[in-house]
Coordinates of C-alpha atoms in Angstrom, one line a residue:
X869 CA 41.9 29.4 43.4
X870 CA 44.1 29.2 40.0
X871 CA 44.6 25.8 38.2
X872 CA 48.4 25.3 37.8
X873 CA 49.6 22.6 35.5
X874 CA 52.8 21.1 37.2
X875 CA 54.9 17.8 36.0
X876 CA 54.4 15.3 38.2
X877 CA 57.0 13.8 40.9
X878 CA 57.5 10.4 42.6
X879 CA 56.9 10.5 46.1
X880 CA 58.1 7.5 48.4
X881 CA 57.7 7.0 52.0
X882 CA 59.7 7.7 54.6
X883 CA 60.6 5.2 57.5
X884 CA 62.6 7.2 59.8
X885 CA 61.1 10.3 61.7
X886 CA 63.3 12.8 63.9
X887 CA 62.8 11.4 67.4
X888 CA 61.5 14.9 68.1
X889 CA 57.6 13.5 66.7
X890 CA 56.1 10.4 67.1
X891 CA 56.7 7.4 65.0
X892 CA 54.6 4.4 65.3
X893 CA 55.2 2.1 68.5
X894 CA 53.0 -0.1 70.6
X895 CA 50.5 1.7 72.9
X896 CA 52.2 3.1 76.3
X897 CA 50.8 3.2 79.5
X898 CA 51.2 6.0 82.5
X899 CA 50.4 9.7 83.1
X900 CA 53.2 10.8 80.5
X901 CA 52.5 12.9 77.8
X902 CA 53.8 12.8 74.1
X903 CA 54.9 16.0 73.0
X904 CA 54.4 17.2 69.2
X905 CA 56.0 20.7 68.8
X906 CA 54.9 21.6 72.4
X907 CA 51.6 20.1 72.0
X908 CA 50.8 17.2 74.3
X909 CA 48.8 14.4 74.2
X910 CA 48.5 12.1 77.3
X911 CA 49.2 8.7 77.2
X912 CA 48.4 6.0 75.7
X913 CA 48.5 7.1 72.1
X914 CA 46.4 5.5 69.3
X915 CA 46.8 5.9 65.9
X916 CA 43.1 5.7 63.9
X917 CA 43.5 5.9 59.7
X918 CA 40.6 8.4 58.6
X919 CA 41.4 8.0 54.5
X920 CA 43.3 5.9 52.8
X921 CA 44.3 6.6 49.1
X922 CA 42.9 10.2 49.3
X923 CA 43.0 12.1 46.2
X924 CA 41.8 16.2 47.7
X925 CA 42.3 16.1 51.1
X926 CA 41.0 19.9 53.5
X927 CA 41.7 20.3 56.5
X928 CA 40.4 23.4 58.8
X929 CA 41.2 23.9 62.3
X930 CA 38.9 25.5 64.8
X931 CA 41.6 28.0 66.3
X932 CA 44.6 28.0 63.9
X933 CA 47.3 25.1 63.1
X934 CA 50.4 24.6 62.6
X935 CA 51.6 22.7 59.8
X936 CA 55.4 20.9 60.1
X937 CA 56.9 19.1 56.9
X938 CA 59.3 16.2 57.6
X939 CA 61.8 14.5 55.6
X940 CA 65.4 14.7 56.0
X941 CA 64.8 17.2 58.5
X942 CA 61.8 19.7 59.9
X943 CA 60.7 23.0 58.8
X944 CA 57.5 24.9 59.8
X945 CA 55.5 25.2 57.0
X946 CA 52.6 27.4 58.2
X947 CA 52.7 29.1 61.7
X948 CA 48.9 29.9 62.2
X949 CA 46.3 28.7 59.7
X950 CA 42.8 27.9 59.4
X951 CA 42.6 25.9 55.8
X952 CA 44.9 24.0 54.3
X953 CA 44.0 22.2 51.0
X954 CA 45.9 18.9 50.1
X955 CA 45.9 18.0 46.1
X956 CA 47.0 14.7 45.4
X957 CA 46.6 12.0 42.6
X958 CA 45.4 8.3 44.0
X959 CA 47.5 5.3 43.5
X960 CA 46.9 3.0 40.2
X961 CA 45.1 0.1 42.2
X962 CA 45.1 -3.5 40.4
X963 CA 43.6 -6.4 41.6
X964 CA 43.7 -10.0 41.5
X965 CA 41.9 -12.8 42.6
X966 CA 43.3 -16.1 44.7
X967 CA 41.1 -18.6 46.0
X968 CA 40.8 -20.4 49.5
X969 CA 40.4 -23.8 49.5
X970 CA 41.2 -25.0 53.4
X971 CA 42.5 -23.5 56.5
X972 CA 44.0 -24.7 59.8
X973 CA 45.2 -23.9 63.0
X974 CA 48.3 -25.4 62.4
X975 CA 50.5 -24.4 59.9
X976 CA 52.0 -27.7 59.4
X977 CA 48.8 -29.6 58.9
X978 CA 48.0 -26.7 56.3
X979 CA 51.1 -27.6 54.7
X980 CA 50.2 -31.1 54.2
X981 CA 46.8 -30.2 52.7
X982 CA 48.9 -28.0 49.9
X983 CA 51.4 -30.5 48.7
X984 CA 48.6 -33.4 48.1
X985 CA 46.8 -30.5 45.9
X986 CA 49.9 -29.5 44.7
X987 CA 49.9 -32.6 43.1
X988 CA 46.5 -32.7 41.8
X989 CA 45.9 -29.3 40.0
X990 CA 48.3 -27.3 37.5
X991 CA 48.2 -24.0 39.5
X992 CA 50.5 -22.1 42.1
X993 CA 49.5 -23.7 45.9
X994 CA 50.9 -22.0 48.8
X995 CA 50.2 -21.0 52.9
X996 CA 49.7 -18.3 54.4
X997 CA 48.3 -16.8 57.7
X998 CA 45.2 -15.1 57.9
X999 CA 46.1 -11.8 59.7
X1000 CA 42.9 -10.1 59.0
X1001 CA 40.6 -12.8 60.5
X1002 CA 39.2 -11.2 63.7
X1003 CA 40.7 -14.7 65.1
X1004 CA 44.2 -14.9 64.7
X1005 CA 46.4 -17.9 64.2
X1006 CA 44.5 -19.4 61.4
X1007 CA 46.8 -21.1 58.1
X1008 CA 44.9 -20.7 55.0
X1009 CA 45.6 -22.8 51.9
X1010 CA 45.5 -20.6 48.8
X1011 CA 45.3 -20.9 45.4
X1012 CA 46.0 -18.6 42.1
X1013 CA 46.8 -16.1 41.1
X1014 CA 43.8 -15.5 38.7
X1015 CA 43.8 -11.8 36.7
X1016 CA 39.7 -11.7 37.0
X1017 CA 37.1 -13.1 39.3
X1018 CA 35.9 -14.9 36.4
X1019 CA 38.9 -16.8 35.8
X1020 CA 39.0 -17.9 39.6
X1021 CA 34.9 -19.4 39.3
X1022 CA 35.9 -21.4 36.4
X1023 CA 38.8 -22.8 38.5
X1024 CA 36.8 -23.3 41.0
X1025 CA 35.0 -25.7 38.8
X1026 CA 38.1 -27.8 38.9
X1027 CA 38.0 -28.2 42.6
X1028 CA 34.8 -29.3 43.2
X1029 CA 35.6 -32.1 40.5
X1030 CA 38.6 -33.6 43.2
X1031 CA 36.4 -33.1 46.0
X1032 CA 36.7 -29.7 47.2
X1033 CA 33.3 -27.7 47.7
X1034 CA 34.6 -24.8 50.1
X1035 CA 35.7 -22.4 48.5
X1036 CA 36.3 -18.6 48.6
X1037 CA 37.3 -16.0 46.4
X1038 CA 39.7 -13.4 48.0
X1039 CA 40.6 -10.0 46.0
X1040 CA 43.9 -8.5 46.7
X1041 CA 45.3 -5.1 45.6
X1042 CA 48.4 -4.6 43.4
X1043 CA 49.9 -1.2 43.3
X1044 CA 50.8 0.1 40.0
X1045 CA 54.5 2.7 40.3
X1046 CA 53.4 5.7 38.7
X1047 CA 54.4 9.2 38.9
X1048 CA 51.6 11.1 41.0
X1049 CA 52.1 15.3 42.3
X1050 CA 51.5 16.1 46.2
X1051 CA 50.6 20.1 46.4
X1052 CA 49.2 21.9 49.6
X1053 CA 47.8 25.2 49.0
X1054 CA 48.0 27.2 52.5
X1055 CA 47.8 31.2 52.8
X1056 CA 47.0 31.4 49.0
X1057 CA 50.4 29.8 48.0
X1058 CA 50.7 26.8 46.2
X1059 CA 53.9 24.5 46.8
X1060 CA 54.9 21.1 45.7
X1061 CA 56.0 18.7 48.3
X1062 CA 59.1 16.9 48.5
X1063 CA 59.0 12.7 47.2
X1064 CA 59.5 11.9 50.8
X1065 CA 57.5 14.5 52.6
X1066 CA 55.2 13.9 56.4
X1067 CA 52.9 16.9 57.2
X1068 CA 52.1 17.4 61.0
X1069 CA 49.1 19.5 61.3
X1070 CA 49.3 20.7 65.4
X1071 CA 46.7 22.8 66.8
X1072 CA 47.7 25.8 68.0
X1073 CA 46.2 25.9 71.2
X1074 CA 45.6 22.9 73.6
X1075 CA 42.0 23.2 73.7
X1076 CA 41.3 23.6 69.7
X1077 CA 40.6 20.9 67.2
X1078 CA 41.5 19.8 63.6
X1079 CA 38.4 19.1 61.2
X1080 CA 38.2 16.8 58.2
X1081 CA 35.4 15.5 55.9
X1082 CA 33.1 17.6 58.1
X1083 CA 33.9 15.8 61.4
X1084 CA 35.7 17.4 64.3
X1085 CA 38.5 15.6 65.7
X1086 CA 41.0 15.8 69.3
X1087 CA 44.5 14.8 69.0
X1088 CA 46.8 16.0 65.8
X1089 CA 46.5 14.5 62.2
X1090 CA 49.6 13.2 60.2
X1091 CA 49.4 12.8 56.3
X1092 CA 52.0 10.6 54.8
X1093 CA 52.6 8.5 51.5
X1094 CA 52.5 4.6 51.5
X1095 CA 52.2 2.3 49.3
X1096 CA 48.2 2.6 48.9
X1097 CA 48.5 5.9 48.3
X1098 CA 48.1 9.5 50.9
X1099 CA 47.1 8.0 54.2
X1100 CA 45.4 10.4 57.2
X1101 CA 45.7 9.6 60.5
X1102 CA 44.6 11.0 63.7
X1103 CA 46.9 10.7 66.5
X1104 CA 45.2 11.0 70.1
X1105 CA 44.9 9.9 74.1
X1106 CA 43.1 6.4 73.4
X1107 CA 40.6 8.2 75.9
X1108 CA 39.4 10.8 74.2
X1109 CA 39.3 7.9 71.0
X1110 CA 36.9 6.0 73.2
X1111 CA 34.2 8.7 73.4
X1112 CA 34.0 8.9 69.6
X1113 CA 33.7 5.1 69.5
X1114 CA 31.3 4.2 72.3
X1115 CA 27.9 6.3 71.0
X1116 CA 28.9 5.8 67.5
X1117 CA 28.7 1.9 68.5
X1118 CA 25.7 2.8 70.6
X1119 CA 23.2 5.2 70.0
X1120 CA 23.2 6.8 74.1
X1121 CA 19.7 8.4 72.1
X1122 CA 18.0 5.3 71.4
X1123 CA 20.2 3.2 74.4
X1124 CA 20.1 5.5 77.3
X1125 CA 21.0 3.5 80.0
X1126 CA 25.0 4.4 81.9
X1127 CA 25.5 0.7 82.5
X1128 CA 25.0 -0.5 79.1
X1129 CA 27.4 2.6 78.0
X1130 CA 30.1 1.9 81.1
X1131 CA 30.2 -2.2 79.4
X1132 CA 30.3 -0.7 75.4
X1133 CA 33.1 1.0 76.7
X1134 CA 35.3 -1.7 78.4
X1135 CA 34.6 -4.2 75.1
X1136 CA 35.5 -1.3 72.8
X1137 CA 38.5 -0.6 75.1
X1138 CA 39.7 -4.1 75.2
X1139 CA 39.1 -4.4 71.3
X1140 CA 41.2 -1.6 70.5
X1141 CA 44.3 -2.7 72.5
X1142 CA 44.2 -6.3 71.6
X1143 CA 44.3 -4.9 67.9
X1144 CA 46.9 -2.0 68.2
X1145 CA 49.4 -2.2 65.1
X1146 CA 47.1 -4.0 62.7
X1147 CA 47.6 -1.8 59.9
X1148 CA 51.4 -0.9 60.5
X1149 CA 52.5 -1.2 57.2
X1150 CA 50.1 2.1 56.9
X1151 CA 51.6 3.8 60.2
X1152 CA 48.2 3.1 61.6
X1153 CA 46.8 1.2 64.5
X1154 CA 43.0 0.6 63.3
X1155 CA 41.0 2.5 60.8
X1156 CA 38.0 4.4 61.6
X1157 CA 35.2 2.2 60.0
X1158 CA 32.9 -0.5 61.5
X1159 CA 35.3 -2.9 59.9
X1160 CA 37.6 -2.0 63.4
X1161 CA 35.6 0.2 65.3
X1162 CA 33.0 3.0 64.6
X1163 CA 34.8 6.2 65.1
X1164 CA 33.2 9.2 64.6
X1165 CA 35.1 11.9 66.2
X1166 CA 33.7 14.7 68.3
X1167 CA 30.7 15.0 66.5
X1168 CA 29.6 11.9 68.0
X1169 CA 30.2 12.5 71.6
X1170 CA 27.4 12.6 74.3
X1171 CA 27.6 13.2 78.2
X1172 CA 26.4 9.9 78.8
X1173 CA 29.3 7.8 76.8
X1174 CA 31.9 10.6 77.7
X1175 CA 30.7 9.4 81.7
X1176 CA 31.0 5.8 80.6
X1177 CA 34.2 6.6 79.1
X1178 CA 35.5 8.3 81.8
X1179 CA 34.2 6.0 84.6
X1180 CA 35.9 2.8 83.0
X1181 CA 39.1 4.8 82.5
X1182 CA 41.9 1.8 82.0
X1183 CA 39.8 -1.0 82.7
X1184 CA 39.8 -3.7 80.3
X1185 CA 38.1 -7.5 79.7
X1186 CA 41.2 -10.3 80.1
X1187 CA 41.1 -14.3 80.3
X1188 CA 44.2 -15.8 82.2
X1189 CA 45.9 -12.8 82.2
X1190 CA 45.5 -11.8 78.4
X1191 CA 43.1 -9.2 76.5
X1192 CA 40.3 -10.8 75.0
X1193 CA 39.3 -10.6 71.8
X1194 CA 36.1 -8.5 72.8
X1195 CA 33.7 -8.8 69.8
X1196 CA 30.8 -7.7 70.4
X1197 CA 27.1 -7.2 67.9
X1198 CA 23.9 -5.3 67.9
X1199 CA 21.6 -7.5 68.0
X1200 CA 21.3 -11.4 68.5
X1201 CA 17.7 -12.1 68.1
X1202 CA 17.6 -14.0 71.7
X1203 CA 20.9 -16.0 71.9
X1204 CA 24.6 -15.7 71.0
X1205 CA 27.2 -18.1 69.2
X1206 CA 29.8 -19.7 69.5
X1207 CA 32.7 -17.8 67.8
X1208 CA 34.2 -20.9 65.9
X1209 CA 30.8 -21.0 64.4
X1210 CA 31.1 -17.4 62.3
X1211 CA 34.8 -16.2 62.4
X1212 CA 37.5 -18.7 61.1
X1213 CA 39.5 -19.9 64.0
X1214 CA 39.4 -22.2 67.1
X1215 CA 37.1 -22.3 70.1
X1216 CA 37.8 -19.7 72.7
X1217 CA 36.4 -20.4 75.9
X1218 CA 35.1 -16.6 76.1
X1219 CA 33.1 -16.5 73.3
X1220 CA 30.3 -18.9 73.9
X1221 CA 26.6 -19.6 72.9
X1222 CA 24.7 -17.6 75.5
X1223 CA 21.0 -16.4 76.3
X1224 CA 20.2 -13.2 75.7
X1225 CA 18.1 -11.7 78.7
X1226 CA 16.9 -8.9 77.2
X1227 CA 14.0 -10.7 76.8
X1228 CA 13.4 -11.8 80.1
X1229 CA 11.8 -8.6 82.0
X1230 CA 10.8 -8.3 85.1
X1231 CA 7.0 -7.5 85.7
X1232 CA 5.6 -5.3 83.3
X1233 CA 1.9 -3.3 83.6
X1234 CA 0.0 -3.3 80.6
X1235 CA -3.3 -1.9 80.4
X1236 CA -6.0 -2.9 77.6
X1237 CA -8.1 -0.3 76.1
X1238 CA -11.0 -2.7 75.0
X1239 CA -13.0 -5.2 77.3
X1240 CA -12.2 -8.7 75.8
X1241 CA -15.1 -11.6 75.6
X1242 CA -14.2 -15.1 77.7
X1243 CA -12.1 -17.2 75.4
X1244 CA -12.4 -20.7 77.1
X1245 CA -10.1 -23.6 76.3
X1246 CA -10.0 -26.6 77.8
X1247 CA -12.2 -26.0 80.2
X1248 CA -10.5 -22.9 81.4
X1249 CA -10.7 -18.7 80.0
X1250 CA -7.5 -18.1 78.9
X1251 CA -8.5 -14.2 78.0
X1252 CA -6.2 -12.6 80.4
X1253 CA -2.7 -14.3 78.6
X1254 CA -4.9 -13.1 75.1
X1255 CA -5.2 -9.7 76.5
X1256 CA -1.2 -10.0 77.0
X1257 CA -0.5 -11.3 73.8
X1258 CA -2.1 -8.9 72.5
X1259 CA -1.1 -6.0 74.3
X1260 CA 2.4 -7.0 73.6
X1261 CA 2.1 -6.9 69.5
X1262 CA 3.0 -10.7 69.5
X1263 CA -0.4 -12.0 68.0
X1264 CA -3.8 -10.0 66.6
X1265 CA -7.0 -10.2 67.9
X1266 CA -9.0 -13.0 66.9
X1267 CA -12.7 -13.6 67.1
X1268 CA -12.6 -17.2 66.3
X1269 CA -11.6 -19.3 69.5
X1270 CA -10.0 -21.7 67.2
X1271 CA -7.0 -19.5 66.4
X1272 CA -5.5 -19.5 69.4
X1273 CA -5.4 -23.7 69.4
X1274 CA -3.3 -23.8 66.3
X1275 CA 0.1 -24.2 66.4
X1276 CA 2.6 -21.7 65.8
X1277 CA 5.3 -22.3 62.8
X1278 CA 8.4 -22.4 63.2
X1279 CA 8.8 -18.9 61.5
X1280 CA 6.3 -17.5 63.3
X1281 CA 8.2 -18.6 66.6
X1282 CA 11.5 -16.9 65.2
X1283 CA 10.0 -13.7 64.2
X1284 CA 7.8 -13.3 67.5
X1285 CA 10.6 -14.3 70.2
X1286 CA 12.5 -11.0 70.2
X1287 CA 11.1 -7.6 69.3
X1288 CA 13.9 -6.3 68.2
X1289 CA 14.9 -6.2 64.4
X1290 CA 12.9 -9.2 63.0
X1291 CA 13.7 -9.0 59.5
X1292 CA 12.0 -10.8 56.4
X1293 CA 13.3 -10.8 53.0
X1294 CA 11.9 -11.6 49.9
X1295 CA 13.8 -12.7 46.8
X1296 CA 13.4 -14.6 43.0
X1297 CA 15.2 -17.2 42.5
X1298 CA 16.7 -15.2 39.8
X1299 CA 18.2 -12.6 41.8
X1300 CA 19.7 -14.8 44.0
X1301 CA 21.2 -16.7 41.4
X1302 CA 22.8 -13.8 39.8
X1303 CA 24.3 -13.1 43.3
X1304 CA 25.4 -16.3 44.1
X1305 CA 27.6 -16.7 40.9
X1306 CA 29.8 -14.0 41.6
X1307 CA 30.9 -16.3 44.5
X1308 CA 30.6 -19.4 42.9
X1309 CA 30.1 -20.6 39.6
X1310 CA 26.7 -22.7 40.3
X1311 CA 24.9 -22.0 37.3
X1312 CA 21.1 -21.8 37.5
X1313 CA 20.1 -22.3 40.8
X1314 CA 18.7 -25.2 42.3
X1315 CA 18.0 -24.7 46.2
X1316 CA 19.6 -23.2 49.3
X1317 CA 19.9 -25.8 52.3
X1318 CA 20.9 -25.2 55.4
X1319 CA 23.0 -27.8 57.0
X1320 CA 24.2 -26.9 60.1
X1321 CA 22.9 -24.6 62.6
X1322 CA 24.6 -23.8 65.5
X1323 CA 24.0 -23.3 69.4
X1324 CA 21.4 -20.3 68.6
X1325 CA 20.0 -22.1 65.8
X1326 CA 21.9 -19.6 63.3
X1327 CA 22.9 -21.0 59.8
X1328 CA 26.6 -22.4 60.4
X1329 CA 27.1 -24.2 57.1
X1330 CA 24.5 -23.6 54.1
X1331 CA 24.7 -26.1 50.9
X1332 CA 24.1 -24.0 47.6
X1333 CA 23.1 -26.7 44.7
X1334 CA 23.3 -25.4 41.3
X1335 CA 22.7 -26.9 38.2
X1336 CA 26.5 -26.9 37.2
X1337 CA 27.9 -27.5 40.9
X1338 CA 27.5 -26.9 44.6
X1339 CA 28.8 -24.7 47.4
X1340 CA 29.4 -25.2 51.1
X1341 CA 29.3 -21.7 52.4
X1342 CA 29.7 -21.4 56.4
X1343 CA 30.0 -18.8 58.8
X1344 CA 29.9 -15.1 58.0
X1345 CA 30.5 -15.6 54.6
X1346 CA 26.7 -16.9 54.9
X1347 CA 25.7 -13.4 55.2
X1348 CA 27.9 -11.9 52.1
X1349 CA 26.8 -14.5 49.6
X1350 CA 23.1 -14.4 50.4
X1351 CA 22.8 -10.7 51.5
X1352 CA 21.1 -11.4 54.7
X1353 CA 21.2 -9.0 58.0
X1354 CA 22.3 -12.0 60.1
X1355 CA 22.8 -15.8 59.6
X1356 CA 19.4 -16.9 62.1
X1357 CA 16.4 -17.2 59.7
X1358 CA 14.4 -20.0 58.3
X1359 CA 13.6 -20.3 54.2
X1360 CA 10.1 -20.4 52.7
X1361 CA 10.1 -21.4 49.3
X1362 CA 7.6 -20.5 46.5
X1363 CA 6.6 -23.0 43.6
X1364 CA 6.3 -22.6 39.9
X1365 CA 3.9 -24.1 38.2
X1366 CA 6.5 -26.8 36.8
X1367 CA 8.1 -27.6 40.3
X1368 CA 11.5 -25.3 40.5
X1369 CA 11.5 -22.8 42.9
X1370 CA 10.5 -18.9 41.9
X1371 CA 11.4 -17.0 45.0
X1372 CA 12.6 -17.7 48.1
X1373 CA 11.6 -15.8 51.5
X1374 CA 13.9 -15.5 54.9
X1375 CA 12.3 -15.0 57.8
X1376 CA 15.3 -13.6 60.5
X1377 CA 16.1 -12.5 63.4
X1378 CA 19.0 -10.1 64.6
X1379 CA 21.5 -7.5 62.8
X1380 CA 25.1 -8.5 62.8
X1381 CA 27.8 -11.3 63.6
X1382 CA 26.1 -13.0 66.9
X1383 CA 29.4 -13.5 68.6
X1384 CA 29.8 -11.6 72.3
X1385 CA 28.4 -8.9 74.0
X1386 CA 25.0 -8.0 72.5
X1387 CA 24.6 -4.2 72.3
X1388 CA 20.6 -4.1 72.7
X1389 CA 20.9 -7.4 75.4
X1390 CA 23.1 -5.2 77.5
X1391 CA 20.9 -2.6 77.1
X1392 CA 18.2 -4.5 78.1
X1393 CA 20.0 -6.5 81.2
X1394 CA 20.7 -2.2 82.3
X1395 CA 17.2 -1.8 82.5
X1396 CA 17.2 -4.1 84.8
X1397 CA 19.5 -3.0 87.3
X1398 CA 22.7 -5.1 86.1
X1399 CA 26.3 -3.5 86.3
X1400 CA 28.8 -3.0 83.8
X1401 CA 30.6 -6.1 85.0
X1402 CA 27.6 -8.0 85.3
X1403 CA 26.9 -7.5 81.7
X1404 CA 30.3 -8.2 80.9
X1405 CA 31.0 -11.5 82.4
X1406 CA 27.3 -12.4 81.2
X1407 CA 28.4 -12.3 77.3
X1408 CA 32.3 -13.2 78.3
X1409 CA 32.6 -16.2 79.8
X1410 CA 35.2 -16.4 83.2
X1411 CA 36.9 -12.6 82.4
X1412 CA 38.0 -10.5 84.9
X1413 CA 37.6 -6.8 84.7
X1414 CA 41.4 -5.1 85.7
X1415 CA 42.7 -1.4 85.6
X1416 CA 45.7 -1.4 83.6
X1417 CA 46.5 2.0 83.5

């Protein structure tokens, strides 16, 4: 391939397609198909971003493409191909830094909040709505701008002198106009693209596929410009999306059980359409990290989640009529949460604290290998629950009677209650320190309380005393600052010699949020002979289960 030196143009993004392709538009239901050139794709249509800002983008195609540009009109620019290289220069991204200081549910009580600081502090104070949080409808209080991170922790010394101890630092991009080339090398010919250009890339036979970044994909891809830079996205039946999604959220390797598949697939479902158009200003519905959904494109799909997939076709989780927000997490360590307690946002009567049965089995048979000697306590041998214990890696074999008459600690409690991903991490005081003060500007650090613990007994509000101030962190922002797999664990401290604290050890439970359907609890409540639906109104409280299309 020959290096060509070009002068670079200025692209810009077109709004308006020809009617003939597909522009972005809510999800449609029915048996009608969306025709691309000739190639059709069944309804509903999703729209998943796979790149954003790409710089060298290939494509390849199993059986031959076609490749369409659009701007002012249509032209084919390759009939049959098999590789396409894409050579572009990514966007000049800025950043700067604004700082949280309340939020509400209601925008007028928000707005109250920001003319009393208004009044208190010599920097821009302004509302806005959170449209990211996984719970809509939430007013935030802002603060800044601030050019560096830095600059926003020593502000945030100000505010905890007036009172104000939660706090968060949010980063936003800025998009620097510069001139940047778009070339697609196809067939050995090198060409520039127009400032306004769309490629279609259309397989060329109904039953091939397109592949990028060594994943296979159904559907067609489009490549446009935006204002963060070349965007890719996958257009395809939300159907055939679903059986990337479902073993890419759960392993149907480790997880084999239908009825655990058949519910992954309903939440993933209802997820998906209650977030359609949430990155529109990209021409995108949801992108294809764990951020929406876990999307990894054929390569991912098993006979197991495709049967799940198809099985479930349409159905969907609703309360009074509406889509749920259907969150759902891998593991819970034994007990969900409430959603208000992790995710900013109100109560929602369908996300609730619930047990997690996956650790309530029916009868199991275990058989010991070695012949164990009468333990007698109180009067009675209690070897045959030893022999369990035992059996089930929950405690080691003792010889001394006395061990099994001491009490358990609390961590030992949390770590043995589950046997799935207990979790213990060590850490210096040090390190955490350093961590800590790129949130907040604490100075050395004193101690790590936990102040609140919610329904499951997870850390809901953590105090963070510093030598030079404190922080109230609270929900999932627990996990970020700290670094932790989930927000249930207890602390164990160690001592120096002159009293401060050297390192500090968290014993946990769990992996993820903790809100909703628990991935391994539905595996488990499968196991044991539970439905789909079963599972499904067990982690969502009063849904019903429809077919909407």
């Amino acid at each position: 391939m020959k290096t060509t030196s070009m002068k670079f143009l200025k692209y810009s993004i077109i709004i308006l397609l020809p009617l003939l392709f597909f522009c972005w538009a809510p999800v449609e239901f029915g048996n009608e198909k969306v025709l691309f050139q000739g190639y059709a794709i069944q309804k509903p249509v999703i729209r998943i971003g796979l790149g954003v800002n790409l710089s060298y983008i290939k494509i390849s195609s199993s059986s031959g493409m076609k490749i369409y540009e659009i701007n002012s009109n249509y032209k084919l620019v390759a009939n049959v191909t098999d590789e396409i290289y894409i050579k572009g220069r990514k966007e000049k991204i800025t950043e700067k830094f604004v700082i949280q200081v309340a939020q509400s549910k209601e925008r007028e009580d928000a707005e109250i909040f920001a003319q009393d600081l208004g009044t208190k502090i010599e920097n821009k104070v302004y509302v806005t709505e959170y449209s990211e949080s996984e719970i809509s409808g939430i007013f935030q209080v802002m603060v800044g701008d601030f050019i560096t991170r830095e600059d926003a922790l020593s502000f945030i010394k100000q505010l905890n002198q007036i009172g104000i101890a939660d706090t968060w630092i949010m980063r936003e991009e800025i998009t620097e106009e510069e001139s940047k080339p778009l070339w697609i090398l196809v067939n050995e010919k090198l060409k520039s693209l127009h400032d306004d250009t769309v490629l279609y890339f259309i397989p060329s036979h109904p039953k091939s596929f397109l592949s990028f970044n060594g994943r296979d994909y159904r559907g067609i891809f489009v490549l446009r410009t935006t204002h963060k830079g070349i965007v890719l996205i996958n257009v395809l039946n939300l159907e055939d999306y679903l059986k990337g999604v479902v073993p890419s959220e759960l392993s149907p390797y480790t997880y084999s059980e239908l009825e655990a598949h058949k519910a992954q697939a309903v939440a993933a479902r209802t997820y998906v359409m209650r977030h359609l158009g949430q990155n529109k200003d990209l021409d995108f519905d949801i992108c294809d990290s764990p951020k929406s959904q876990f999307y990894k494109g054929m390569k991912a799909e098993h006979p197991l989640s495709t049967e799940a997939v198809e099985s479930t076709k349409g159905e969907v989780a609703l309360y009074k009529g509406r889509l749920i927000n259907a969150l759902y997490t891998s593991t819970c360590g034994g007990k969900t949460e409430n959603v208000e307690n992790i995710f900013d946002g109100p109560p929602l009567p369908y996300l609730r604290s619930e047990e997690c049965v996956t650790e309530k089995q029916n009868e199991w048979l275990l058989k010991s290998r070695n012949v164990m000697q009468p333990i007698n306590m109180s009067g009675k041998n209690i070897s045959p629950e030893i022999a369990v214990l035992i059996s089930l890696n929950i405690i080691h074999p003792e010889t001394n009677p006395a061990y099994y008459q001491q009490k358990a600690s609390f961590e030992e409690a949390l770590n043995w209650s589950c046997s799935f991903h207990r979790w213990q991490i060590r850490i210096s005081r040090n390190a955490l320190e350093r961590r800590i003060n790129r949130f907040y500007p604490i100075g050395k650090l004193v101690d790590i309380i936990p102040q609140k613990r919610g329904e499951s007994r997870r850390v809901v509000e953590l105090l963070i005393k510093g030598t030079e101030s404190q922080a109230v962190v609270k929900g999932l922002r627990i996990r970020r600052v700290l670094g932790v797999r989930e927000t249930l664990f207890v602390i164990d401290r160690e001592y120096e010699k002159e009293g401060g604290i050297s390192y500090f050890t968290f014993y946990g439970k769990g992996l993820g949020h903790g809100v909703g359907l628990c991935q391994v609890g539905a595996f488990g409540m499968a196991q044991t002979g539970a439905k789909y639906k079963e599972i499904l109104k067990k982690y969502y409280r009063s849904i019903k289960i429809s077919k909407i299309y």
